[in-house]
Coordinates of C-alpha atoms in Angstrom, one line a residue:
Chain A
X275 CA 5.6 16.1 -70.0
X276 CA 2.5 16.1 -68.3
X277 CA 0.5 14.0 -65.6
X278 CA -1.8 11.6 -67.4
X279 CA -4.8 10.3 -65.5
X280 CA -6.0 6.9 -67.1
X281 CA -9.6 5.5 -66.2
X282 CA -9.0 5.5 -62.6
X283 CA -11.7 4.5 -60.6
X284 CA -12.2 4.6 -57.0
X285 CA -15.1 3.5 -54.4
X286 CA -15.5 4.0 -50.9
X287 CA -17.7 0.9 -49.8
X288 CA -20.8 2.1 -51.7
X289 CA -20.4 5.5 -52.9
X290 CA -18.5 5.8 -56.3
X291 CA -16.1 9.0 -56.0
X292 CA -14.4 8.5 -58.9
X293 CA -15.9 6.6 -62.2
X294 CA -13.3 6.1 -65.2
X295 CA -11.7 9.7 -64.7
X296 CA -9.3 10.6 -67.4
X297 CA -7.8 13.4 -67.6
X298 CA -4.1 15.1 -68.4
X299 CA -2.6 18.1 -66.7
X300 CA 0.0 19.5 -69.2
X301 CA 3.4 21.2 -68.1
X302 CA 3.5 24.2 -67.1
X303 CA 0.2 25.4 -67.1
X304 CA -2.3 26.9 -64.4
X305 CA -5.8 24.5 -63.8
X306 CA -8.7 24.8 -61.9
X307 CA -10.0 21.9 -60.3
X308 CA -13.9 23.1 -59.5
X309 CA -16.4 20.6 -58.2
X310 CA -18.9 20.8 -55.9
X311 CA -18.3 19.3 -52.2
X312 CA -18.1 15.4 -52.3
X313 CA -17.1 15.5 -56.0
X314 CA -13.9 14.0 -56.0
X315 CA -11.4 16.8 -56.3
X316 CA -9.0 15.6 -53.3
X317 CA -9.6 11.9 -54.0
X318 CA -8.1 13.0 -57.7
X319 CA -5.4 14.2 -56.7
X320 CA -4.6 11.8 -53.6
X321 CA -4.3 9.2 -56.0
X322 CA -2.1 11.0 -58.4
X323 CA 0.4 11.9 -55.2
X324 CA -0.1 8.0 -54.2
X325 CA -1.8 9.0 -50.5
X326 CA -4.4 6.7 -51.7
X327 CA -4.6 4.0 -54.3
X328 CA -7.5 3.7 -56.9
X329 CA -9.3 0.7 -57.7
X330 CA -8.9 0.4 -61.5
X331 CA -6.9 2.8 -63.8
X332 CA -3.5 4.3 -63.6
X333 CA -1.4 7.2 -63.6
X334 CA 1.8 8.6 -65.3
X335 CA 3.9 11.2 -64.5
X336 CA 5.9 11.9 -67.2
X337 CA 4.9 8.8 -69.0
X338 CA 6.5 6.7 -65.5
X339 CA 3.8 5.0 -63.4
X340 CA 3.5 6.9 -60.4
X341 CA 2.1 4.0 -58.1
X342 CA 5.1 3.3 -55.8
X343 CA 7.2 5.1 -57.5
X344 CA 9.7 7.5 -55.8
X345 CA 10.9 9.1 -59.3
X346 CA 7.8 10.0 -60.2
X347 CA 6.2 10.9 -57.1
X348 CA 9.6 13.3 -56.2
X349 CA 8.1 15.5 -59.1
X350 CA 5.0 16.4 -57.7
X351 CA 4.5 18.7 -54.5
X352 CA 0.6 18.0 -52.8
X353 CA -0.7 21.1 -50.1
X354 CA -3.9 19.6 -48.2
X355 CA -6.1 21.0 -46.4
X356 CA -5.1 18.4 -43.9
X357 CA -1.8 19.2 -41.9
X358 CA 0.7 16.0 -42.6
X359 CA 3.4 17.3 -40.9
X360 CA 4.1 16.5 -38.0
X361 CA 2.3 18.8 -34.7
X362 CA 5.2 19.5 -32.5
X363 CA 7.6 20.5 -35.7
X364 CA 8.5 23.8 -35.8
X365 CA 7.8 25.7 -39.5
X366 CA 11.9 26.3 -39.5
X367 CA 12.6 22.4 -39.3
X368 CA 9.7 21.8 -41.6
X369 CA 11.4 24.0 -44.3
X370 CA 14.6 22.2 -43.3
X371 CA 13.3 18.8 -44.3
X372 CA 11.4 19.7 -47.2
X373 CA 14.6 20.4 -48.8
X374 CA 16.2 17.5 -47.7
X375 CA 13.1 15.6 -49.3
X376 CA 13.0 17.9 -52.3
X377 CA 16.6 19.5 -53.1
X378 CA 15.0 22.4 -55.2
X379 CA 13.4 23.7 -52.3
X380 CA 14.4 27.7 -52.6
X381 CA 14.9 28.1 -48.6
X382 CA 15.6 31.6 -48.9
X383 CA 12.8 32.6 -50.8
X384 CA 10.4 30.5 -48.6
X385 CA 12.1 32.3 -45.3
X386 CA 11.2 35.8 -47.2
X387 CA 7.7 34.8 -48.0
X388 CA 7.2 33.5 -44.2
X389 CA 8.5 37.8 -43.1
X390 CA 5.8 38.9 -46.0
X391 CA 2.8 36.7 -44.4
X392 CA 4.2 37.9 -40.9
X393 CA 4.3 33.8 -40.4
X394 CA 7.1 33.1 -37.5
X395 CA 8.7 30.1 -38.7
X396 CA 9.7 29.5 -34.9
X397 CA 6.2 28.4 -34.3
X398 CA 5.1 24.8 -34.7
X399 CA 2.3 23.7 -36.6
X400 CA -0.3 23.1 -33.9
X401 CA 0.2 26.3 -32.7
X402 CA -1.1 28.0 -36.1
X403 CA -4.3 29.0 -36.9
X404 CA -6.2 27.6 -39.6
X405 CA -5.1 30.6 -41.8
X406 CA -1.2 30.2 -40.8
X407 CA -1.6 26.9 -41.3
X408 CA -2.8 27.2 -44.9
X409 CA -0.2 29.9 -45.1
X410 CA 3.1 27.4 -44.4
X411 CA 1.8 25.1 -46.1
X412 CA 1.5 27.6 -49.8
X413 CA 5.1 29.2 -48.5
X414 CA 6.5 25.4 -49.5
X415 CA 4.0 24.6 -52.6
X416 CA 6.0 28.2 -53.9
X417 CA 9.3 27.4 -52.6
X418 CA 9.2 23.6 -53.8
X419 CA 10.0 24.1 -57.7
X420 CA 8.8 21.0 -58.6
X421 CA 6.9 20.2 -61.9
X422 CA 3.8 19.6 -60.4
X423 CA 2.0 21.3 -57.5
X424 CA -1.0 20.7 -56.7
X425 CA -3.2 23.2 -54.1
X426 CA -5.8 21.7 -52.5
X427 CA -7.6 24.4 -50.6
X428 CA -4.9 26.5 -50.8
X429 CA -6.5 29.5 -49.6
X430 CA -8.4 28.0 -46.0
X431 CA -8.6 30.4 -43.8
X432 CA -6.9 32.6 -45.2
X433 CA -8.4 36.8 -45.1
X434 CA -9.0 38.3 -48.2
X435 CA -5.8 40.0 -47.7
X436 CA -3.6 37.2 -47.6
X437 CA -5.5 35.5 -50.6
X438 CA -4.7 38.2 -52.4
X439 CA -0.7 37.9 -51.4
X440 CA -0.8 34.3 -52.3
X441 CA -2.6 34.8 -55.9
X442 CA 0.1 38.0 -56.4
X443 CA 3.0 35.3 -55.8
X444 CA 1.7 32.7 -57.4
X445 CA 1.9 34.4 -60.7
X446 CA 4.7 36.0 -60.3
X447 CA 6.5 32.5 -59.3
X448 CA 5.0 31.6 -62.4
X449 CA 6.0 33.8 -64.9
X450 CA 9.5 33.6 -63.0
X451 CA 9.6 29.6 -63.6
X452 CA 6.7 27.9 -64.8
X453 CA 5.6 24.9 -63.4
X454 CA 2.3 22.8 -63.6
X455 CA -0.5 24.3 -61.2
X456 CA -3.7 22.5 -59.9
X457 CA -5.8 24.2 -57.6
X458 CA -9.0 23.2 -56.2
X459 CA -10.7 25.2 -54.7
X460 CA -14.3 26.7 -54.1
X461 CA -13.7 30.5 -54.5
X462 CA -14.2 30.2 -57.9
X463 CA -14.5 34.1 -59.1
X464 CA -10.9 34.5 -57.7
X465 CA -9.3 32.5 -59.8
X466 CA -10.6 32.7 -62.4
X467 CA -8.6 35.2 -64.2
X468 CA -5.7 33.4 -62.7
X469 CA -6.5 29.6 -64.3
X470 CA -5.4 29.1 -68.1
X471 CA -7.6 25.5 -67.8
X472 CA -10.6 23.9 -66.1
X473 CA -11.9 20.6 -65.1
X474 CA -15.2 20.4 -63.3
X475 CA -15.6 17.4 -61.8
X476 CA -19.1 16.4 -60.9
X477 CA -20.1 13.4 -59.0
X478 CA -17.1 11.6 -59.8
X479 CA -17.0 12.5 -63.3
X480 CA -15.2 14.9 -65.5
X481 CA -17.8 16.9 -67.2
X482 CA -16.0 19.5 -68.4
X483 CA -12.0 19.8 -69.5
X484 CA -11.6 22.7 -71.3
X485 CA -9.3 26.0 -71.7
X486 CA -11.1 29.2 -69.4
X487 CA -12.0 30.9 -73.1
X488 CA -14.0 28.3 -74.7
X489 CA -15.4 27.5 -71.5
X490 CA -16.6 31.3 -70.9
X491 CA -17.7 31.2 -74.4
X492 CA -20.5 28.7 -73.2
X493 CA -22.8 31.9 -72.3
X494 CA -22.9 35.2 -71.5
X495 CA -24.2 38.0 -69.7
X496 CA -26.4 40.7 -70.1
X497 CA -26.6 43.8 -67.8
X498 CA -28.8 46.8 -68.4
X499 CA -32.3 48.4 -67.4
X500 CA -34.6 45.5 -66.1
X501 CA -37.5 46.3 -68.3
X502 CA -34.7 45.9 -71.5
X503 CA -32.9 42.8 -70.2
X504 CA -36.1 41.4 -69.3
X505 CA -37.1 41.8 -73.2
X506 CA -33.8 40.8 -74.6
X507 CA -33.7 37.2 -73.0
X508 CA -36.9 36.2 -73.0
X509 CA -36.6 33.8 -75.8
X510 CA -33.3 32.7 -74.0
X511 CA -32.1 29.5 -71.8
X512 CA -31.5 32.1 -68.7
X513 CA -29.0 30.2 -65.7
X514 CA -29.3 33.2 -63.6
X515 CA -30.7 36.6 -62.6
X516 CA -29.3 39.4 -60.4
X517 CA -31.0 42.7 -59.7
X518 CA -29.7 46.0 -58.0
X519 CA -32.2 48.5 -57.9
X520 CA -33.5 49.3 -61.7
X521 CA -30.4 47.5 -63.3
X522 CA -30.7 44.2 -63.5
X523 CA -27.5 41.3 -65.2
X524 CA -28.8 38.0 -66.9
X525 CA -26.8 35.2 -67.1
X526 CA -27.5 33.4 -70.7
X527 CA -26.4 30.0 -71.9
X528 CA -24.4 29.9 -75.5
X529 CA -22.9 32.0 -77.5
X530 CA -22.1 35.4 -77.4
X531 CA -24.5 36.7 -80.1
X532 CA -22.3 38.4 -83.1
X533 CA -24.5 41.9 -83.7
X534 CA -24.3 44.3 -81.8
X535 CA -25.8 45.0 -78.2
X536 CA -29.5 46.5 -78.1
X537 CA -29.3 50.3 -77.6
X538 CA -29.3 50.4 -73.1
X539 CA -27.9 46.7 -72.7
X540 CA -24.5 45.7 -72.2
X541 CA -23.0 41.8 -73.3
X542 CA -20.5 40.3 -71.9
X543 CA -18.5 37.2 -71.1
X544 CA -20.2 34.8 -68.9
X545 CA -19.5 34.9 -64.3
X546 CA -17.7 31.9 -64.1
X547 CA -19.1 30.9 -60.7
X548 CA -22.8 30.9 -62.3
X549 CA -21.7 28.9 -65.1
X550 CA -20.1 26.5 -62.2
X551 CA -23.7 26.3 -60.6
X552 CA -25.3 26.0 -63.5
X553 CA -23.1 23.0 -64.8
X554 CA -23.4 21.3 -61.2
X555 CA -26.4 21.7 -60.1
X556 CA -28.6 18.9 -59.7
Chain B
X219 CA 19.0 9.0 -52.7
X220 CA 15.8 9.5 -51.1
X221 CA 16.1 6.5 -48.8
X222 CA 18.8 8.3 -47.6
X223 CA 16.9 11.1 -46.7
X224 CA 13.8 9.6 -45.2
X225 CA 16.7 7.5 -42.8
X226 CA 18.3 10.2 -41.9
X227 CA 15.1 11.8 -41.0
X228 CA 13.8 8.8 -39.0
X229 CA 17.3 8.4 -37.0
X230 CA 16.6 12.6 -36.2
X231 CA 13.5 11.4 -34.9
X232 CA 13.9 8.9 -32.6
X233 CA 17.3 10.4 -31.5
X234 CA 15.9 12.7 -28.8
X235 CA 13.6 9.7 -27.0
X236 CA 16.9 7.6 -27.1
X237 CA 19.0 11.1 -25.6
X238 CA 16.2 11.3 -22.8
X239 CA 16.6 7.6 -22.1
X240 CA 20.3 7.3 -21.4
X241 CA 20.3 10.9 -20.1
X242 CA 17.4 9.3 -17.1
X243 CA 19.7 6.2 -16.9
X244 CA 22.6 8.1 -16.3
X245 CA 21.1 10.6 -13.9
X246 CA 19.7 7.4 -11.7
X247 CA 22.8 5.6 -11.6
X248 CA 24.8 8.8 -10.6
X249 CA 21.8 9.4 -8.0
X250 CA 21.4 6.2 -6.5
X251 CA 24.8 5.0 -6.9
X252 CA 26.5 8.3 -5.1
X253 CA 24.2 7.8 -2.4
X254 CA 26.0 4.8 -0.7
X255 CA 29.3 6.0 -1.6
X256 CA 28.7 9.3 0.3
X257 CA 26.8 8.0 2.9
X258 CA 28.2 5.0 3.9
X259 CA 26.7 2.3 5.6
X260 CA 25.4 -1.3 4.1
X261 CA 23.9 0.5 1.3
X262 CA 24.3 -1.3 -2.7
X263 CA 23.5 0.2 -5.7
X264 CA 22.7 -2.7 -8.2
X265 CA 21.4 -2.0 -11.4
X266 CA 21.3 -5.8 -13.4
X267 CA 20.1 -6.9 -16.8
X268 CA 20.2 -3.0 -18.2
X269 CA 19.1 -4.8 -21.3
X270 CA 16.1 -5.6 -19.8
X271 CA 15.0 -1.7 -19.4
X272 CA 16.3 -1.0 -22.9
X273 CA 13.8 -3.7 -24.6
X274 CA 11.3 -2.0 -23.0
X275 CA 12.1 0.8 -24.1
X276 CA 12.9 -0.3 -27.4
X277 CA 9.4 -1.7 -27.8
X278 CA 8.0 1.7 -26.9
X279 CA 10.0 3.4 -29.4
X280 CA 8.4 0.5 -32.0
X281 CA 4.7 1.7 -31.0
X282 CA 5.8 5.4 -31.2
X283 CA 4.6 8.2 -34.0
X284 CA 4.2 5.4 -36.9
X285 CA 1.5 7.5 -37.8
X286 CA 3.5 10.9 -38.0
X287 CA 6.1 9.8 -39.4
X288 CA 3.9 7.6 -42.3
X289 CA 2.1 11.1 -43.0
X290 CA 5.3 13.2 -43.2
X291 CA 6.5 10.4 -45.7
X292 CA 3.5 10.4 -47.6
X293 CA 4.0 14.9 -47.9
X294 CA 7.2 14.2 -49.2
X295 CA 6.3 12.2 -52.0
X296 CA 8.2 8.8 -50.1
X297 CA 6.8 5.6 -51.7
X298 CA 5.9 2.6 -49.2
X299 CA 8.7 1.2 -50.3
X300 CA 10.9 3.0 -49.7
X301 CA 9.0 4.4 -46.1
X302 CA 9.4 0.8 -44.8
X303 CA 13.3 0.2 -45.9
X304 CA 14.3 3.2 -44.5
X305 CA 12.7 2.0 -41.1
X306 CA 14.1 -1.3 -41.3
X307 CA 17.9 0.5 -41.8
X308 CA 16.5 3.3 -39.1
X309 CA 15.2 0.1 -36.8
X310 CA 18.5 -1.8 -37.3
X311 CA 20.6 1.6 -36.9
X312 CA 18.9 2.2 -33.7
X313 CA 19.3 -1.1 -32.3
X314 CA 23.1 -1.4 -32.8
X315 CA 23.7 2.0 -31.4
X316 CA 21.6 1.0 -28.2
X317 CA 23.2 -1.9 -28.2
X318 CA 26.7 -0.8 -28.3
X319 CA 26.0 2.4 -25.7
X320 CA 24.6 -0.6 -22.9
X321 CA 27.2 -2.7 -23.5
X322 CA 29.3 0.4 -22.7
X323 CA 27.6 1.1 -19.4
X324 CA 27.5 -2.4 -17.9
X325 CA 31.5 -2.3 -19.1
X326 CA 31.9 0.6 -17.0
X327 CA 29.5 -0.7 -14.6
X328 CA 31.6 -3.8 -14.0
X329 CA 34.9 -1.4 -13.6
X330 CA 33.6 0.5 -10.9
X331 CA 31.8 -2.8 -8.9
X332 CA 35.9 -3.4 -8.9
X333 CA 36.5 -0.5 -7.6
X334 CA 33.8 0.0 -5.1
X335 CA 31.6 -2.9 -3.3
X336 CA 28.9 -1.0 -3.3
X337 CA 28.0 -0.2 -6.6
X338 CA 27.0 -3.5 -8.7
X339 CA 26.4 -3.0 -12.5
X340 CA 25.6 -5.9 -14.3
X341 CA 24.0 -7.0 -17.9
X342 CA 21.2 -9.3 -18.7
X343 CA 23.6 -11.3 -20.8
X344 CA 26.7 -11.7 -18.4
X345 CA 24.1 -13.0 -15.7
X346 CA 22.2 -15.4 -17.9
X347 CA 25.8 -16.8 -19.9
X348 CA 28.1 -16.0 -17.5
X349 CA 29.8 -19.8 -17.5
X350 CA 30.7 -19.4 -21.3
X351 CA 34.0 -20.6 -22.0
X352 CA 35.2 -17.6 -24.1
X353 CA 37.3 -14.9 -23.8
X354 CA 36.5 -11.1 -22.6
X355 CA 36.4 -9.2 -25.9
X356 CA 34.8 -11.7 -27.2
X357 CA 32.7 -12.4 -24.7
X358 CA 31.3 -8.7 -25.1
X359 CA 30.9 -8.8 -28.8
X360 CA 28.8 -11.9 -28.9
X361 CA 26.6 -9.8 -26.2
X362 CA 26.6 -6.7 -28.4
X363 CA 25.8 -8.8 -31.6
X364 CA 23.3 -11.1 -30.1
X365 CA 21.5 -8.1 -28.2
X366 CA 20.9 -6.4 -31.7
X367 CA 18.6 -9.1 -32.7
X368 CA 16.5 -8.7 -29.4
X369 CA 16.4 -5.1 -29.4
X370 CA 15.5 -4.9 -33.4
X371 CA 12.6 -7.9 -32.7
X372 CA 11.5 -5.8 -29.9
X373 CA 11.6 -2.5 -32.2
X374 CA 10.0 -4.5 -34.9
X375 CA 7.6 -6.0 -32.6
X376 CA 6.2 -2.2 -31.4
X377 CA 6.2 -1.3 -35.0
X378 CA 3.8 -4.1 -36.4
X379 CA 1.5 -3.3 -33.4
X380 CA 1.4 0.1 -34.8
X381 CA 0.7 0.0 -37.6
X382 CA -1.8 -2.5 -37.7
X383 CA -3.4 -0.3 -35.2
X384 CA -3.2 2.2 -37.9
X385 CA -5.1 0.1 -40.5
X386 CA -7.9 -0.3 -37.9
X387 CA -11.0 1.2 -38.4
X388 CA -12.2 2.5 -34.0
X389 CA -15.0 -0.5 -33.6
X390 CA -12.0 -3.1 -34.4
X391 CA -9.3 -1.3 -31.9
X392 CA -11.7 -1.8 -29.5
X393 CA -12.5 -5.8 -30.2
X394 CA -8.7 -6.3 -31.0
X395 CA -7.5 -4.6 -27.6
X396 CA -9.9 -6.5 -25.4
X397 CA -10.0 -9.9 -27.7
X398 CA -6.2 -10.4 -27.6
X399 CA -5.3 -10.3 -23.8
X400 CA -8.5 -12.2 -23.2
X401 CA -7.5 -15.1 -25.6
X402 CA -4.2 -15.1 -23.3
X403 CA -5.1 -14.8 -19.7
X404 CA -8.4 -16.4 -19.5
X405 CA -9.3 -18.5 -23.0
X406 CA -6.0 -20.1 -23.6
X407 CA -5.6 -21.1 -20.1
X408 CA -9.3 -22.6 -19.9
X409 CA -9.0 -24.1 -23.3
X410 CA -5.6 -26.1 -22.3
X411 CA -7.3 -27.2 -18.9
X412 CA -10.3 -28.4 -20.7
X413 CA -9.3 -29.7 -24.2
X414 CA -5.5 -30.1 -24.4
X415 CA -5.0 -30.8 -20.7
X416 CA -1.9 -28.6 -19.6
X417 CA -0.1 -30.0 -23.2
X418 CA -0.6 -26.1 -24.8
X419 CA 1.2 -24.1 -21.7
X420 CA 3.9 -27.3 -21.6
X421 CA 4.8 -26.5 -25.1
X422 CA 4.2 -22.9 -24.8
X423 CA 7.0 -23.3 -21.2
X424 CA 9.2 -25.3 -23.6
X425 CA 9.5 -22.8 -26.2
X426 CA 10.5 -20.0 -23.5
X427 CA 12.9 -22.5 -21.8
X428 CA 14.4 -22.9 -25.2
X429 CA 14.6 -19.4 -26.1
X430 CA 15.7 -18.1 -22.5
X431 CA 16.7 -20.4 -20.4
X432 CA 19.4 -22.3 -22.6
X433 CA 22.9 -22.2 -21.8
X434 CA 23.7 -21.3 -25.7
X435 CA 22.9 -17.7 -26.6
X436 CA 22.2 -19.0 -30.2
X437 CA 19.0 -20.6 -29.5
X438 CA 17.8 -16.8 -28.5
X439 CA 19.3 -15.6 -31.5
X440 CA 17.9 -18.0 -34.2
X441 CA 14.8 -17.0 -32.3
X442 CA 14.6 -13.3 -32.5
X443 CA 16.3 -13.7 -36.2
X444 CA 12.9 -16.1 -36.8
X445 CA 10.8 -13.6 -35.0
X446 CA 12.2 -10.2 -37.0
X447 CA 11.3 -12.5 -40.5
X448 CA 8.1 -12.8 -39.2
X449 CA 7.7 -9.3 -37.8
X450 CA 9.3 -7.9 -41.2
X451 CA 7.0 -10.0 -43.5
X452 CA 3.6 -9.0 -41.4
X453 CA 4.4 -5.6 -41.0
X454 CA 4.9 -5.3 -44.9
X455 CA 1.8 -6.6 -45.7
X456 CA 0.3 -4.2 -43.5
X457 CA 1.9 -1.1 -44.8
X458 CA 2.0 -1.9 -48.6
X459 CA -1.6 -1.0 -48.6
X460 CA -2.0 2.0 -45.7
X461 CA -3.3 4.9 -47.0
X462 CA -4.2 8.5 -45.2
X463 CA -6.9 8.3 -42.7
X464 CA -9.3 11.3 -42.2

């Protein structure tokens, strides 16, 4: 059971967005879609939902072709960032016909998310704000109970308080009933204690497809005094340097080393969001 | 099981436009037509070819929210496929309700003309094929069934344009919108003058006499059925291959 990704490629005129891309998403598992803007994150996954059609390569929803294919595409639930729905709908009618398109749709539990976000489901879409808007839109990826959901953007807008409602619900939806998650997104540090998998995508091309673990174990950091840090990674391939005051952290590509910390310095694992710039920068 | 669905979502859709429509006929009949009645005089209320009104509208209802409802499809996980069956059931659905609800009124209509000389209610069809040789009920069926295939055509017709206009990128709205009447009204009408002298609007006046002005309703029905195929077939092609636009 998974979503399998076959060689898909896709061009717009000129520009290559996506070059042979393969990759699976497994059931019921939590990815991270991380790339950098123009990578290819929502062309991915608007061919997998069928919103656009690749060029070459195909994919399979549980092993069906999901090209024109209502079976398959009935187990997949896509938030954009772009509203779909129609403007003058109101968020109540919206819920309405999302179960009517996808009869698993928990209505209740969507109408008591709406009263936790404060969203009033009376309102119609083009009277939300870009946060509200981002908000309805999660409300249904967590009320769907599909298979698949995929998040792009899912947290637009949104204030750091209502990120952190959404990242609170979406794990306790998960442990609850487990489903496959995608998110793409940009704020990288906050989800990344919430991710089980990432795929960095880079110019069209998966460059990386690997569980969070073994991708932290790529490099780590080292925090301390400057003038110790300074001496501890000089014969090191540094990605990174922050200082505050006389403490300064180093981030260091490969492994953790296995002996113990020099006497003032502190190791640990590796700020995801640096290894993500360091893996996608040009 | 989802074609179901998107239907019935469709039908919710246009069902308010088509509530408005008979709700504004109904008020302007009750206006216009009470107003003789109360105030006497040589005053008529006539309202003829209803049909006429309701292609229009029809039409309009084609050209309206392909682009809403294609995206709201495309949310719910709603293969082409399936998108454009639905329309062609919510299309046909549409059309025989309309249908149905004018034949209704000009039935109604033609009650009251006998009760009152100053109120005239008359259909499109009754005027043009009013010598047919066939009985009432019958008479009114054929009406209903024939005006189907018009207001389906016409439905059809709005929906093409649509969503062809969808698949256009701005720069070829633009040439499209100005290119096509243009052809019409001013190349068409110079290019028969100079090249085909007058043969191209003779056959083009033939074709309408045929359709509109024959004496046997059929010849406008094998022409709208002809017209649907073709309306259908385009219309698929276009829509096979539409994707989200940003």
């Amino acid at each position: 059971m998974s979503i399998e990704v076959k060689k898909v490629i896709k061009n717009f005129g000129s520009t290559c967005a996506l070059d042979k891309v393969t990759v699976t998403f497994e059931e019921n598992k939590i990815y991270g879609l991380l790339g950098r803007n123009g990578a290819g994150k929502t062309t991915l996954l608007n061919i997998i939902t069928n919103r656009i059609f690749s060029d070459a390569g195909e994919v399979l929803i549980d092993g069906i072709p999901a090209r024109e294919n209502d079976e398959a595409l009935k187990k997949i639930y896509m938030m954009s960032e772009k509203d779909y729905y129609p403007a003058n709908m109101k968020i109540k009618d919206i819920f309405r016909w999302t179960q009517e398109f996808y009869p698993d749709f928990d209505l209740e539990y969507a109408e008591n998310l709406a009263e936790a976000f404060e969203l009033n489901i009376k309102k119609n879409v083009k009277s939300l704000s870009t946060g509200y808007s981002s908000i309805f839109k999660v409300i249904i990826a967590l009320s769907v109970n599909t298979p698949y959901v995929l998040l792009d953007e899912p947290v637009l807008g949104l204030d750091a308080n209502h990120r952190d409602m959404f990242y609170r619900y979406l794990i306790e939806k998960y442990s609850e009933t487990p489903s496959t998650y995608v998110i793409s997104t940009h704020l990288i540090e906050e989800i990344s204690n919430l991710v089980e998998h990432i795929i960095i995508i880079r110019k069209g091309k998966i460059i990386k497809d690997e569980a969070r673990e073994e991708l932290m174990s790529y490099g780590y950091t080292v925090s301390g005094k400057a003038s110790l840090v300074d001496e501890y990674v000089r014969d090191k391939n540094v990605i990174g340097l922050d200082s505050i005051g006389g403490l300064k952290s180093a981030y260091v590509m490969g492994q953790i080393p296995r002996d113990k910390a020099p006497e003032g310095l502190e190791i640990t694992k590796i700020d995801l969001q640096k290894l993500f710039i360091k893996l996608t920068d040009n | 099981m989802r074609i179901k669905t998107a239907v019935r979502y469709q039908i919710n859709d246009y069902i308010k436009p088509v509530l408005i429509y008979y709700f504004s006929i109904f008020c302007l009949t009750l206006l216009f037509g009470m107003i003789p009645l109360i105030f006497g005089g040589n005053g008529r209320f006539s309202l003829t070819g209803i049909e006429f009104i309701t292609s229009i509208f029809m039409f309009v209802l084609g050209l309206y929210s392909f682009k809403e409802v294609f995206l709201m499809m495309l949310q719910n996980g709603i293969s082409r496929k399936t998108m454009f069956l639905s329309r062609l059931l919510t299309m046909a659905s549409i059309s025989i309700i309309m249908s149905i609800m004018d034949r209704f009124i000009i039935i109604i209509g033609q009650m009251l003309s006998k009760v009152s000389d100053k109120i005239e209610i008359t259909g499109f069809y009754d005027m043009r094929f009013k010598f047919r040789n066939i009985n009432r009920i019958l008479f009114n069926l054929e009406a209903i069934f024939i005006t189907i295939f018009i207001y389906l055509a016409l439905i059809l017709f709005g929906y093409f344009i649509s969503s062809l206009y969808y698949r256009m990128n701005k720069a070829v709205k633009i040439v499209v919108s100005i290119s096509v009447p243009a052809f019409v009204f001013i190349l068409l009408p110079v290019l028969d003058y100079t090249i085909f002298e007058g043969k191209l609007i003779k056959l083009i006046n033939d074709v309408l006499k045929f359709i509109f002005a024959s004496e046997n309703p059929y010849n406008m029905l094998i022409s709208c059925i002809l017209f649907i195929v073709v309306c259908v077939v385009l219309s698929w092609i276009v829509i096979r291959k539409a994707v989200e636009k940003k």
